[in-house]
PDB file of C-alpha atoms and ligand atoms in Angstrom:
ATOM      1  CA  UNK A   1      51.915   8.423  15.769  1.00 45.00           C
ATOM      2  CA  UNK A   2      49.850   6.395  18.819  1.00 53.00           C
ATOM      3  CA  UNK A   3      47.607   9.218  19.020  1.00 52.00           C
ATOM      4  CA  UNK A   4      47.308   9.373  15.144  1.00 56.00           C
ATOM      5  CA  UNK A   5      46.143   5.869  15.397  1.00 56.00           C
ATOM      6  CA  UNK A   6      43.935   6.562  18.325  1.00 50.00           C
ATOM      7  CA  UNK A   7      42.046   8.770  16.043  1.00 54.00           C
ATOM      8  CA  UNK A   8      41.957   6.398  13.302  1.00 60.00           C
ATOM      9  CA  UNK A   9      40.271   3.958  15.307  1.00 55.00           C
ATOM     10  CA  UNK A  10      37.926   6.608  17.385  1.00 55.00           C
ATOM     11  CA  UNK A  11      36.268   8.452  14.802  1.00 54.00           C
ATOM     12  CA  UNK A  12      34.657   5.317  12.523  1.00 53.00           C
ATOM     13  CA  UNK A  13      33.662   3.601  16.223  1.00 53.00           C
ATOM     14  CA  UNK A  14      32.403   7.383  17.322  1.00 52.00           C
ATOM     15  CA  UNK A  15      30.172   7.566  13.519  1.00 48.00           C
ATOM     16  CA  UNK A  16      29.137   4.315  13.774  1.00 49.00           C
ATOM     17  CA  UNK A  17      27.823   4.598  17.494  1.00 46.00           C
ATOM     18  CA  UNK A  18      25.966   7.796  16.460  1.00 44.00           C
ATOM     19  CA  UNK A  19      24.328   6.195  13.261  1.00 43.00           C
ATOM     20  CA  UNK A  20      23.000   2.997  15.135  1.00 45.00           C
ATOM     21  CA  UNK A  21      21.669   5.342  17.758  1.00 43.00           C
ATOM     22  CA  UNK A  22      19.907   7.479  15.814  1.00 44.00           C
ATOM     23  CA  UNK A  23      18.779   4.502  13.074  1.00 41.00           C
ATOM     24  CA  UNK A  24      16.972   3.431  16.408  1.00 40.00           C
ATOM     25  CA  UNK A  25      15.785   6.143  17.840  1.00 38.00           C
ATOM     26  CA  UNK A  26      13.784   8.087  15.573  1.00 40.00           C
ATOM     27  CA  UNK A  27      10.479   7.074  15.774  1.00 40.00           C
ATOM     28  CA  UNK A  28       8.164   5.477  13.141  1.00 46.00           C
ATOM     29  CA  UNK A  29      11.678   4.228  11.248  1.00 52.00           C
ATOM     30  CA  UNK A  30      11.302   0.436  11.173  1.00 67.00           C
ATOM     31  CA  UNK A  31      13.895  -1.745  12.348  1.00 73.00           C
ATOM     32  CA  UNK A  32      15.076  -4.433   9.681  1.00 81.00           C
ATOM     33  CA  UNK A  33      13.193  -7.635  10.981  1.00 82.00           C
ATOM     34  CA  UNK A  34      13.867  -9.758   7.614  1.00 88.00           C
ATOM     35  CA  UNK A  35       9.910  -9.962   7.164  1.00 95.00           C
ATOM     36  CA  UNK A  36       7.640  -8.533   5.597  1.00 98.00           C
ATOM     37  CA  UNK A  37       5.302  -6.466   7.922  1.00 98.00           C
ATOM     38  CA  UNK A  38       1.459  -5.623   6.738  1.00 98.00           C
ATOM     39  CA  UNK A  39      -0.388  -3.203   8.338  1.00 98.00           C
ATOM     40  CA  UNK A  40      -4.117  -2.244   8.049  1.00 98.00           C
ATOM     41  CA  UNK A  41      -5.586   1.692   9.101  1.00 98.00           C
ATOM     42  CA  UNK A  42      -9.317   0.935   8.212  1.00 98.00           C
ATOM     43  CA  UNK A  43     -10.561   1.038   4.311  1.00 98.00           C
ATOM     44  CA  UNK A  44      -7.966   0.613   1.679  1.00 98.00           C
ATOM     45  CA  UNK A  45      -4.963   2.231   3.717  1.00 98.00           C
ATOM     46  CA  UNK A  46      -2.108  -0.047   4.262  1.00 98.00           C
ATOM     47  CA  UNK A  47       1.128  -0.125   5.438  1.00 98.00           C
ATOM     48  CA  UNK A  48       4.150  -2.376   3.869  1.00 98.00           C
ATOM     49  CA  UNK A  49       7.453  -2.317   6.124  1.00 98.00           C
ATOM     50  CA  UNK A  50      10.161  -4.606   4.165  1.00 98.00           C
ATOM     51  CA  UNK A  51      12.561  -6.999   5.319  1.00 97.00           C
ATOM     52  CA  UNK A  52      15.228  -4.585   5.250  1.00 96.00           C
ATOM     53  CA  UNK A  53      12.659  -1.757   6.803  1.00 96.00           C
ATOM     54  CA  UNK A  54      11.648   0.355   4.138  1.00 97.00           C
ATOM     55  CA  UNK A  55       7.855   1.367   4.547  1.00 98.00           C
ATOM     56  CA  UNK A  56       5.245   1.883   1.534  1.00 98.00           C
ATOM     57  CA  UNK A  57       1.842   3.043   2.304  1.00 98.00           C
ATOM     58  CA  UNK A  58      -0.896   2.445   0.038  1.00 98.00           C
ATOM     59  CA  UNK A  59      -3.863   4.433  -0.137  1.00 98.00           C
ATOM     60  CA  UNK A  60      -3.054   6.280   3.014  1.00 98.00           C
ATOM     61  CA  UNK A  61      -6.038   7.212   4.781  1.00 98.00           C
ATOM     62  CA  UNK A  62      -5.387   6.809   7.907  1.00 98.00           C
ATOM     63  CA  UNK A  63      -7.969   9.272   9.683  1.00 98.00           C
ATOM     64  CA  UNK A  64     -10.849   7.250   8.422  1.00 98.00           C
ATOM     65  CA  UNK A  65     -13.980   6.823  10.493  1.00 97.00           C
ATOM     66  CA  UNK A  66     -13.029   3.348  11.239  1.00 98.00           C
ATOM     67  CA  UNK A  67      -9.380   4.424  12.378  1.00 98.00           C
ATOM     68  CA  UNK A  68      -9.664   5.201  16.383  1.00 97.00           C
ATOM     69  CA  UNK A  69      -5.726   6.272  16.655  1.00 97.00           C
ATOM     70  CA  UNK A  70      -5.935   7.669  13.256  1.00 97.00           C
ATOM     71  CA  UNK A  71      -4.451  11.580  14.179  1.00 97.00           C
ATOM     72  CA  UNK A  72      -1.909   9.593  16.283  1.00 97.00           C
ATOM     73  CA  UNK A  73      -1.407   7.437  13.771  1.00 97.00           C
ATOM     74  CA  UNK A  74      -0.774  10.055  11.216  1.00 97.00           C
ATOM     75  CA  UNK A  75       1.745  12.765  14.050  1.00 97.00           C
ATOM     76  CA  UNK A  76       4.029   9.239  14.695  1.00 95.00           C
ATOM     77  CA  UNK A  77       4.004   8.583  10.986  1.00 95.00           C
ATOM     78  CA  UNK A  78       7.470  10.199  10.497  1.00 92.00           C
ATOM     79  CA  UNK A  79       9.616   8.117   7.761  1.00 96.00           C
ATOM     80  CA  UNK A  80       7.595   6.820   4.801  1.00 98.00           C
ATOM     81  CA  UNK A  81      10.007   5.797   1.338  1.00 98.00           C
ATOM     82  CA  UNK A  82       7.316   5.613  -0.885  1.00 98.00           C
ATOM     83  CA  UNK A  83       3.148   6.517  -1.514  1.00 98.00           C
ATOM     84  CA  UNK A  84       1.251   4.103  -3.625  1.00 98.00           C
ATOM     85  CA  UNK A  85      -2.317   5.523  -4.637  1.00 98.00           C
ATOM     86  CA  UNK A  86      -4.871   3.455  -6.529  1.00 98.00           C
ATOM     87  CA  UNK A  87      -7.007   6.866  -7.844  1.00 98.00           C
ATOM     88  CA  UNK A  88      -7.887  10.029  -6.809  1.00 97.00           C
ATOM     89  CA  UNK A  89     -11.115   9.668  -4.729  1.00 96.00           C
ATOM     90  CA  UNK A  90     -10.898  11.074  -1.012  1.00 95.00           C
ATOM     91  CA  UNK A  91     -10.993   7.558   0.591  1.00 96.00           C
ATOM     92  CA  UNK A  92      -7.833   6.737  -1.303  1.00 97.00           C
ATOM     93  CA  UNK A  93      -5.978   9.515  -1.529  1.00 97.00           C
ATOM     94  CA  UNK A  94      -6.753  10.360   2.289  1.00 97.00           C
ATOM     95  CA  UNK A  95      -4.188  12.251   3.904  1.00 98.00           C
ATOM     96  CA  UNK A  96      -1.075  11.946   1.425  1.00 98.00           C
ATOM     97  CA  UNK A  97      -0.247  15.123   0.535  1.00 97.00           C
ATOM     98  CA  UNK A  98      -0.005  15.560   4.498  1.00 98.00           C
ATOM     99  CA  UNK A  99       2.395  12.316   4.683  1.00 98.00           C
ATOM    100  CA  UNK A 100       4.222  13.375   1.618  1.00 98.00           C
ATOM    101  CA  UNK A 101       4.755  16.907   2.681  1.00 98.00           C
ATOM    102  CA  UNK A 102       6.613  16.016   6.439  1.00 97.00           C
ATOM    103  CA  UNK A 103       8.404  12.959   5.042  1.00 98.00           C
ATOM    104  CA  UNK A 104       9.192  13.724   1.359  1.00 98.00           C
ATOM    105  CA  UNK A 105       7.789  10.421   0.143  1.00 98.00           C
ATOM    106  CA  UNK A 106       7.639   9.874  -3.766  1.00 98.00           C
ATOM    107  CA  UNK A 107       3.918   9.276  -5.120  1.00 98.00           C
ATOM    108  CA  UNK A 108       4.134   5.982  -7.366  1.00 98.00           C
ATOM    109  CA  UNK A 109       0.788   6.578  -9.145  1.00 98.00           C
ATOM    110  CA  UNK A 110       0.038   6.906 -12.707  1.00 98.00           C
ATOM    111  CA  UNK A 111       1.331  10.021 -14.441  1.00 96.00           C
ATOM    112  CA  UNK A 112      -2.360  11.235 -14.974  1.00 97.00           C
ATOM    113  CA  UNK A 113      -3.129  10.870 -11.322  1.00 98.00           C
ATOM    114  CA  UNK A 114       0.058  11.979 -10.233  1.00 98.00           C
ATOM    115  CA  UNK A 115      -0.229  15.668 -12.273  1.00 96.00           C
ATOM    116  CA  UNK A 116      -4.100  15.876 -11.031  1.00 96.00           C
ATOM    117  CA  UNK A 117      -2.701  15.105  -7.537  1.00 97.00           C
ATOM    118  CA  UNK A 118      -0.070  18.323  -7.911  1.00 96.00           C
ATOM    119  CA  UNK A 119      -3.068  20.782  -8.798  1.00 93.00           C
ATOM    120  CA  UNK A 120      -4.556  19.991  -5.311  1.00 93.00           C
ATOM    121  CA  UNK A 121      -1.533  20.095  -3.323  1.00 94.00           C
ATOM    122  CA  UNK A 122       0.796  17.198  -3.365  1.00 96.00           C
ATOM    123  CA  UNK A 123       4.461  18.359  -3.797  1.00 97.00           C
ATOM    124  CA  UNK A 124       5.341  18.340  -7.576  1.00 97.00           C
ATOM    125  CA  UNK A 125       8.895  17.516  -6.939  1.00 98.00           C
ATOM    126  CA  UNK A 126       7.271  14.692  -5.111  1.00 98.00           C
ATOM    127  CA  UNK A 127       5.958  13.000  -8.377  1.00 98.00           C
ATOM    128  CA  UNK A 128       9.043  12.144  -9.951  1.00 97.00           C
ATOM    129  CA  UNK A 129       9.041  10.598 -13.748  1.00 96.00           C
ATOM    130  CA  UNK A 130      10.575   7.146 -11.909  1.00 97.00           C
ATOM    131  CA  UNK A 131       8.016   6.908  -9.811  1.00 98.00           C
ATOM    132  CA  UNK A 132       5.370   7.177 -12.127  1.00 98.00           C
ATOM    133  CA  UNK A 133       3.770   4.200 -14.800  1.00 98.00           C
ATOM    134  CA  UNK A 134       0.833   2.864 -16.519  1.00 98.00           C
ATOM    135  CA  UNK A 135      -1.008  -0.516 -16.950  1.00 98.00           C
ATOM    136  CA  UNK A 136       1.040  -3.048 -18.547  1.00 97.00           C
ATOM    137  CA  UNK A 137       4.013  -1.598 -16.876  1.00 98.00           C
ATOM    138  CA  UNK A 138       6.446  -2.426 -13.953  1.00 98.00           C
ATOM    139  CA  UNK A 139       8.945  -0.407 -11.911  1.00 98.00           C
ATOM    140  CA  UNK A 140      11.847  -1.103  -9.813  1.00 98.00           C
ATOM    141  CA  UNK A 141      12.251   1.228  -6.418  1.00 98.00           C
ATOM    142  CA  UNK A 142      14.236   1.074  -3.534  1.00 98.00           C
ATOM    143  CA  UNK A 143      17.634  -0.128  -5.412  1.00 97.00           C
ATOM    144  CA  UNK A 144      15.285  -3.185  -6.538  1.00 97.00           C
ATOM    145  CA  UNK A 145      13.663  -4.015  -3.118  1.00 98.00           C
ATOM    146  CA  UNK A 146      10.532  -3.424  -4.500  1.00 98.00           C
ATOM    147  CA  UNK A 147       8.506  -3.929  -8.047  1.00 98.00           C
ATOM    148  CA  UNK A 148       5.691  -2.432  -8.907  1.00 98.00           C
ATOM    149  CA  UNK A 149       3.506  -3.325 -11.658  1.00 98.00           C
ATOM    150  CA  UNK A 150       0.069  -0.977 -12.720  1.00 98.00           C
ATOM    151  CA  UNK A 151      -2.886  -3.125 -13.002  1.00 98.00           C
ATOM    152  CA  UNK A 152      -6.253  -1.770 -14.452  1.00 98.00           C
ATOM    153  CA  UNK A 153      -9.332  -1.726 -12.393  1.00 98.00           C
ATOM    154  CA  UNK A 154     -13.010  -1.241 -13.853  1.00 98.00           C
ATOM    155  CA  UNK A 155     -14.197   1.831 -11.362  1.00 98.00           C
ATOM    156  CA  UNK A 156     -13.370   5.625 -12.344  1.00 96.00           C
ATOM    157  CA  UNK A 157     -11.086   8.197 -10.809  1.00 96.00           C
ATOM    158  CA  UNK A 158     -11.143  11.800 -10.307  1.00 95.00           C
ATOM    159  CA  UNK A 159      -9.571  14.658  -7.965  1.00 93.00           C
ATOM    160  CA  UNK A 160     -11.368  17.530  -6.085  1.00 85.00           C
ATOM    161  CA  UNK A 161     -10.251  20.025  -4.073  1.00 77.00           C
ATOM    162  CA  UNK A 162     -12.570  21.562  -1.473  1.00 74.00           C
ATOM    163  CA  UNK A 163     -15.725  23.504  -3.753  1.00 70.00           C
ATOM    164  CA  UNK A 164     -14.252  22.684  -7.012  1.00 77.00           C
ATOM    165  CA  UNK A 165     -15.185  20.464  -9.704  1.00 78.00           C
ATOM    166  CA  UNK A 166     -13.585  17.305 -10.035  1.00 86.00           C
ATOM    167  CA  UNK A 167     -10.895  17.117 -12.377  1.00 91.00           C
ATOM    168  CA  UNK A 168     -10.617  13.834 -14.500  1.00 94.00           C
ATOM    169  CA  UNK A 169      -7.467  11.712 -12.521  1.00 96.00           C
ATOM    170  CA  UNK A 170      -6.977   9.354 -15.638  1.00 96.00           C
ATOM    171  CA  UNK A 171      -7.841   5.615 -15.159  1.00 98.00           C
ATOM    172  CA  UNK A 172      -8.015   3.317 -11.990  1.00 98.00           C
ATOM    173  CA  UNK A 173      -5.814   1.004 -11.028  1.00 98.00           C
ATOM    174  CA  UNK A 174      -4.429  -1.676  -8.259  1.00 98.00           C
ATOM    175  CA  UNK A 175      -0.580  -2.844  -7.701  1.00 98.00           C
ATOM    176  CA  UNK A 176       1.092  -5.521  -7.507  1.00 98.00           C
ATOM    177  CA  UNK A 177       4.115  -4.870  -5.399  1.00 98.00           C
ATOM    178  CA  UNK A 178       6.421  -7.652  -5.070  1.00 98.00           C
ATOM    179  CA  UNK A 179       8.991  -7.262  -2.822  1.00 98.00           C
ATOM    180  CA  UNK A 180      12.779  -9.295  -2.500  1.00 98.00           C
ATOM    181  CA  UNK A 181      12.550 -11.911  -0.166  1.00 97.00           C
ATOM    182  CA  UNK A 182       8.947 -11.328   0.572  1.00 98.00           C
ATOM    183  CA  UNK A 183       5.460 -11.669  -0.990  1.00 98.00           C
ATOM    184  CA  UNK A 184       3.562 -10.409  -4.251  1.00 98.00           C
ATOM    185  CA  UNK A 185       0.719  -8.499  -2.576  1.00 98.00           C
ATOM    186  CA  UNK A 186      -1.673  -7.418  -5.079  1.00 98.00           C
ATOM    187  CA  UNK A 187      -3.398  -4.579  -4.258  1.00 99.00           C
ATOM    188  CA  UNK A 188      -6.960  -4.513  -6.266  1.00 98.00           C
ATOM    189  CA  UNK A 189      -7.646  -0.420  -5.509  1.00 98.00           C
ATOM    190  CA  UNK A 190     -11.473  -0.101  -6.021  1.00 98.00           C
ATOM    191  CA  UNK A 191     -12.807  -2.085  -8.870  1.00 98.00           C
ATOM    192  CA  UNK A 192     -15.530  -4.586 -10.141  1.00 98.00           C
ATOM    193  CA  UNK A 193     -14.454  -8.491 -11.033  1.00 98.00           C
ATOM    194  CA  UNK A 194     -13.207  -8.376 -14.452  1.00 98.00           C
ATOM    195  CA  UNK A 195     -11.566 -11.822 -16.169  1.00 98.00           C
ATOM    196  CA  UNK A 196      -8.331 -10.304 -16.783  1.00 98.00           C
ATOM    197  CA  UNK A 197      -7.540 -10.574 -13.617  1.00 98.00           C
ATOM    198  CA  UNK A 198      -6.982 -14.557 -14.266  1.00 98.00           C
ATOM    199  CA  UNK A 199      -3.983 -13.230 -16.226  1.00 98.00           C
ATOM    200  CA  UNK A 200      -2.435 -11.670 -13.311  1.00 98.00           C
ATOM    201  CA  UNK A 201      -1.154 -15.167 -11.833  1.00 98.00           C
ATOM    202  CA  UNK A 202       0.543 -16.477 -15.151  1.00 97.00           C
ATOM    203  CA  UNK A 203       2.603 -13.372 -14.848  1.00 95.00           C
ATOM    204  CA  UNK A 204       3.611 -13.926 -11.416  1.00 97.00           C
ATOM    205  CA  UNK A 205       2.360 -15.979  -8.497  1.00 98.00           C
ATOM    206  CA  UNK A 206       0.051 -14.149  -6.026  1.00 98.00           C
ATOM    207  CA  UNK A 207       0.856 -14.381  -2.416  1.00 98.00           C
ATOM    208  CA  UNK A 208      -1.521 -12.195  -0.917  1.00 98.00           C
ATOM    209  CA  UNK A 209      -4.765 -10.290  -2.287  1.00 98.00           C
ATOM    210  CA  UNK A 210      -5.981  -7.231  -0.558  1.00 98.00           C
ATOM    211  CA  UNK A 211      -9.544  -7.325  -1.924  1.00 98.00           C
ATOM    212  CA  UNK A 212     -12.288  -4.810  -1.798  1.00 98.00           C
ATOM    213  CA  UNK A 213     -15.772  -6.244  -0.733  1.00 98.00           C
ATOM    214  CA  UNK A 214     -17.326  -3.635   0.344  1.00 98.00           C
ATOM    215  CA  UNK A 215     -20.710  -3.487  -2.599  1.00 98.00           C
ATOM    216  CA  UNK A 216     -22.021  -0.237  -3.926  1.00 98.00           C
ATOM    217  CA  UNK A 217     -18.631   0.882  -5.056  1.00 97.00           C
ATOM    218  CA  UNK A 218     -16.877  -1.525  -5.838  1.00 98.00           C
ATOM    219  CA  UNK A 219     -17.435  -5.896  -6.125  1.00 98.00           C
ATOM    220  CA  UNK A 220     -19.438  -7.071  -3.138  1.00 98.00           C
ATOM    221  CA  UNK A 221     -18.489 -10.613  -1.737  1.00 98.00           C
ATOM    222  CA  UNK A 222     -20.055 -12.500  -4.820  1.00 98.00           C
ATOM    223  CA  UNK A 223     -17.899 -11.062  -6.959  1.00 98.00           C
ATOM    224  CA  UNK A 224     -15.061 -10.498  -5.078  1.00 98.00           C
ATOM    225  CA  UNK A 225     -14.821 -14.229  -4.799  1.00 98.00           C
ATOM    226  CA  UNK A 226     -14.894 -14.693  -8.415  1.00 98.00           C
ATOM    227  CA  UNK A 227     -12.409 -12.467  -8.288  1.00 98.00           C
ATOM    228  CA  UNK A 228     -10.149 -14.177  -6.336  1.00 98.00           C
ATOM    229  CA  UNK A 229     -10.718 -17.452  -8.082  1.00 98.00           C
ATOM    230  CA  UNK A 230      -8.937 -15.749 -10.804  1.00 98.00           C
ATOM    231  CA  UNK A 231      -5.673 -14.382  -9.291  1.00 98.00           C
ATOM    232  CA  UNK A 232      -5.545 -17.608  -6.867  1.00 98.00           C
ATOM    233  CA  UNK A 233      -3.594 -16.104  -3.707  1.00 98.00           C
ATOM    234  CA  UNK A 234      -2.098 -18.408  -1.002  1.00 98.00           C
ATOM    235  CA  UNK A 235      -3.906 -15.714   1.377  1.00 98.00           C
ATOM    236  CA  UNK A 236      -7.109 -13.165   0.515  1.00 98.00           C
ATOM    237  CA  UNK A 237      -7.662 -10.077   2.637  1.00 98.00           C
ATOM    238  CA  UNK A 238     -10.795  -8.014   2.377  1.00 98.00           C
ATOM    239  CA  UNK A 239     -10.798  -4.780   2.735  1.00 98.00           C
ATOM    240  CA  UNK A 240     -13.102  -1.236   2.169  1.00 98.00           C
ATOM    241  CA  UNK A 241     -16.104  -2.802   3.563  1.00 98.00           C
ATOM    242  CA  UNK A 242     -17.431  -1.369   6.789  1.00 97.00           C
ATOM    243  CA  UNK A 243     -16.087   2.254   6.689  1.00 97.00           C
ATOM    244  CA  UNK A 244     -19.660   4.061   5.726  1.00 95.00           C
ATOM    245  CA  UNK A 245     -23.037   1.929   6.468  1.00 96.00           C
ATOM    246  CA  UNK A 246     -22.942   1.991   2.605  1.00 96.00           C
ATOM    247  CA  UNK A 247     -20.277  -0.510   2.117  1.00 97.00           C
ATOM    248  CA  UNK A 248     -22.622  -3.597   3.183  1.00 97.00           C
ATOM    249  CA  UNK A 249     -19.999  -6.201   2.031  1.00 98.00           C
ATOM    250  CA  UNK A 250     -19.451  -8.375   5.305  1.00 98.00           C
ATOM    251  CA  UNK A 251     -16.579 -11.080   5.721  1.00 98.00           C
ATOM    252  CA  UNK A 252     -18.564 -13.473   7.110  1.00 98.00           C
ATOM    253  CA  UNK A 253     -20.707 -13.315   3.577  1.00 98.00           C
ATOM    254  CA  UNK A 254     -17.151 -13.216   1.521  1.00 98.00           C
ATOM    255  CA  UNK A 255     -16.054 -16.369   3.278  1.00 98.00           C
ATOM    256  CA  UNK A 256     -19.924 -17.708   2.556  1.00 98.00           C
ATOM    257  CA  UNK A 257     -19.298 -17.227  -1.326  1.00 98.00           C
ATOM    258  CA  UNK A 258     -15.490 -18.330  -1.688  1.00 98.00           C
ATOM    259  CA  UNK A 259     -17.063 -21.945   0.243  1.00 98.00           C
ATOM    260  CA  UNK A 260     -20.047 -21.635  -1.977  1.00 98.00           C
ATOM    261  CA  UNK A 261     -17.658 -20.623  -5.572  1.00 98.00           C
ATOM    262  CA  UNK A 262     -15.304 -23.700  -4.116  1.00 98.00           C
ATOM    263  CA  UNK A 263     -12.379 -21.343  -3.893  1.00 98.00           C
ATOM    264  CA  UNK A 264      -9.807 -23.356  -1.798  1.00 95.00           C
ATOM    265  CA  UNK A 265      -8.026 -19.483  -1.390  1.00 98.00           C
ATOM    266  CA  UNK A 266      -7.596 -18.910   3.083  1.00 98.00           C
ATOM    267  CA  UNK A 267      -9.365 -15.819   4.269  1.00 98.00           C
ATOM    268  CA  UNK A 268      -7.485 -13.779   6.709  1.00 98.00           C
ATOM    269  CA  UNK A 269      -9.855 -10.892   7.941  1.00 98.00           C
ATOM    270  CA  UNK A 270      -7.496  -8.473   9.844  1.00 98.00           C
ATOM    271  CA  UNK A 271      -8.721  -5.847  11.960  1.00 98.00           C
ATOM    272  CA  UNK A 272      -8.094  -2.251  11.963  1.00 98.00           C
ATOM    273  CA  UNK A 273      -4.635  -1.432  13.458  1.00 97.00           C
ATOM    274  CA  UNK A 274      -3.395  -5.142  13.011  1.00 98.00           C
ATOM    275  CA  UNK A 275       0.063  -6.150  11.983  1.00 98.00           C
ATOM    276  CA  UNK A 276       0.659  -9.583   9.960  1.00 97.00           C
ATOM    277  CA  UNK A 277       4.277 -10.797   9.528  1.00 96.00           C
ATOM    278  CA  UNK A 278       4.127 -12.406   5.769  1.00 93.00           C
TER     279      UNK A 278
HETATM  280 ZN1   ZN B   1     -13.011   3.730  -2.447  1.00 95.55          ZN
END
């Protein structure tokens, strides 16, 4: 009976031993901190680690020209839960299907973007219906850690594999990812200012904007400060300026127009491989 006892009390103590070892061993699995951890690769790539640990990368590409560590970055990558992508140019769909294909991560995407994103490689049982949506729509993931609602963006989006045509990708968007006891982040993807985006905040209360500056593409500082005068974050980030001389958008010149538009909004410019607890 003693030994029976023994064994009761051995085995759970053994498992749980075990578990917490290997829940801290494996590498690139985040450690529950209770805050909300943001990452920046260069561009639009970013990585969301949640209170509880879960990581989201959105627009993952990480070997951008910007990205020094970005093949390291991308071999110590090795738990991801989910893969948000804003449309289906190269600079935002980067090196996903690489990410999805070593850590089976689900593709939360529209449904258009997701079934042009299976033609050129990403996993199909990787795009499943519950991770998929459209604008006007929000999702609930990770037993309700995170929601994710599509918003629209005014840019276009299309998917090519290498010498083919591009195959329509359905229409652009952003996120808005809200996560429990954390921030909103809203997430523009590539777009132009459009006033709809002053609807965003009577929905739900912005915490932090990643917002592209970059010009050419997408809204240069002018407008991206108009931009942000309608979504009113505590906290603006810019980001896709800088990658290719072509995206001429500077901080310095965003931070010139949100003094100059009066927007009371706090840059935070963070540089490429920077963490920021939120
Ligand atoms: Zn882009």
């Amino acid at each position: 009976m003693k030994l029976k006892r023994f064994f009761q009390v051995l085995i759970p103590a053994a498992i749980a031993i075990v578990v917490f070892l290997f829940s801290t061993t494996i590498p690139g699995t985040a450690a529950p901190t209770g805050k909300t951890q943001l990452y920046w690769y260069g561009q639009s790539a970013f990585r969301i680690t949640t209170p509880t640990g879960k990581i989201l990368l959105v627009d993952p590409w990480l070997t951008n020209p910007v990205n020094p560590n970005g093949k390291t970055d991308l071999a110590n990558l090795n738990r991801v839960d989910l893969i948000l992508i804003t449309h289906g140019h190269f600079d935002h769909v980067g090196d996903a299907i690489a990410i999805a294909k070593k850590t089976n991560a689900p593709l939360v995407s529209t449904a258009d973007l997701g079934r042009a994103l299976t033609t050129v490689g990403y996993p199909q049982n990787l795009v499943p219906m519950n991770t998929q949506g459209n604008f006007g729509g929000e999702i609930s993931l990770l037993n309700n850690e995170v929601r994710i609602a599509f918003i629209p963006a005014i840019h276009s989006s299309a998917v090519a594999s290498d010498g083919s045509p591009a195959q329509f990708a359905g229409n652009p968007g952003g996120f808005l990812i809200t996560v429990q006891n954390g921030p909103t982040i809203y997430h523009t993807g590539d777009t132009d200012v459009f006033a709809d985006m002053s609807l965003i905040p009577q929905f739900r209360k912005v915490n932090v904007m990643l917002a592209c500056i970059g010009d050419r593409f997408t809204m240069g500082p002018q407008r991206a400060a108009t931009a942000v005068n309608y979504v009113k974050p505590d906290v603006v980030i810019p980001m896709h300026f800088g990658t290719f001389p072509a995206l001429t958008g500077t901080p310095q010149a965003f931070q010139t127009e949100l003094d100059r538009q009066k927007v009371k909004t706090k840059l935070q410019v963070m540089k490429v491989g920077q963490t920021v607890q939120l």
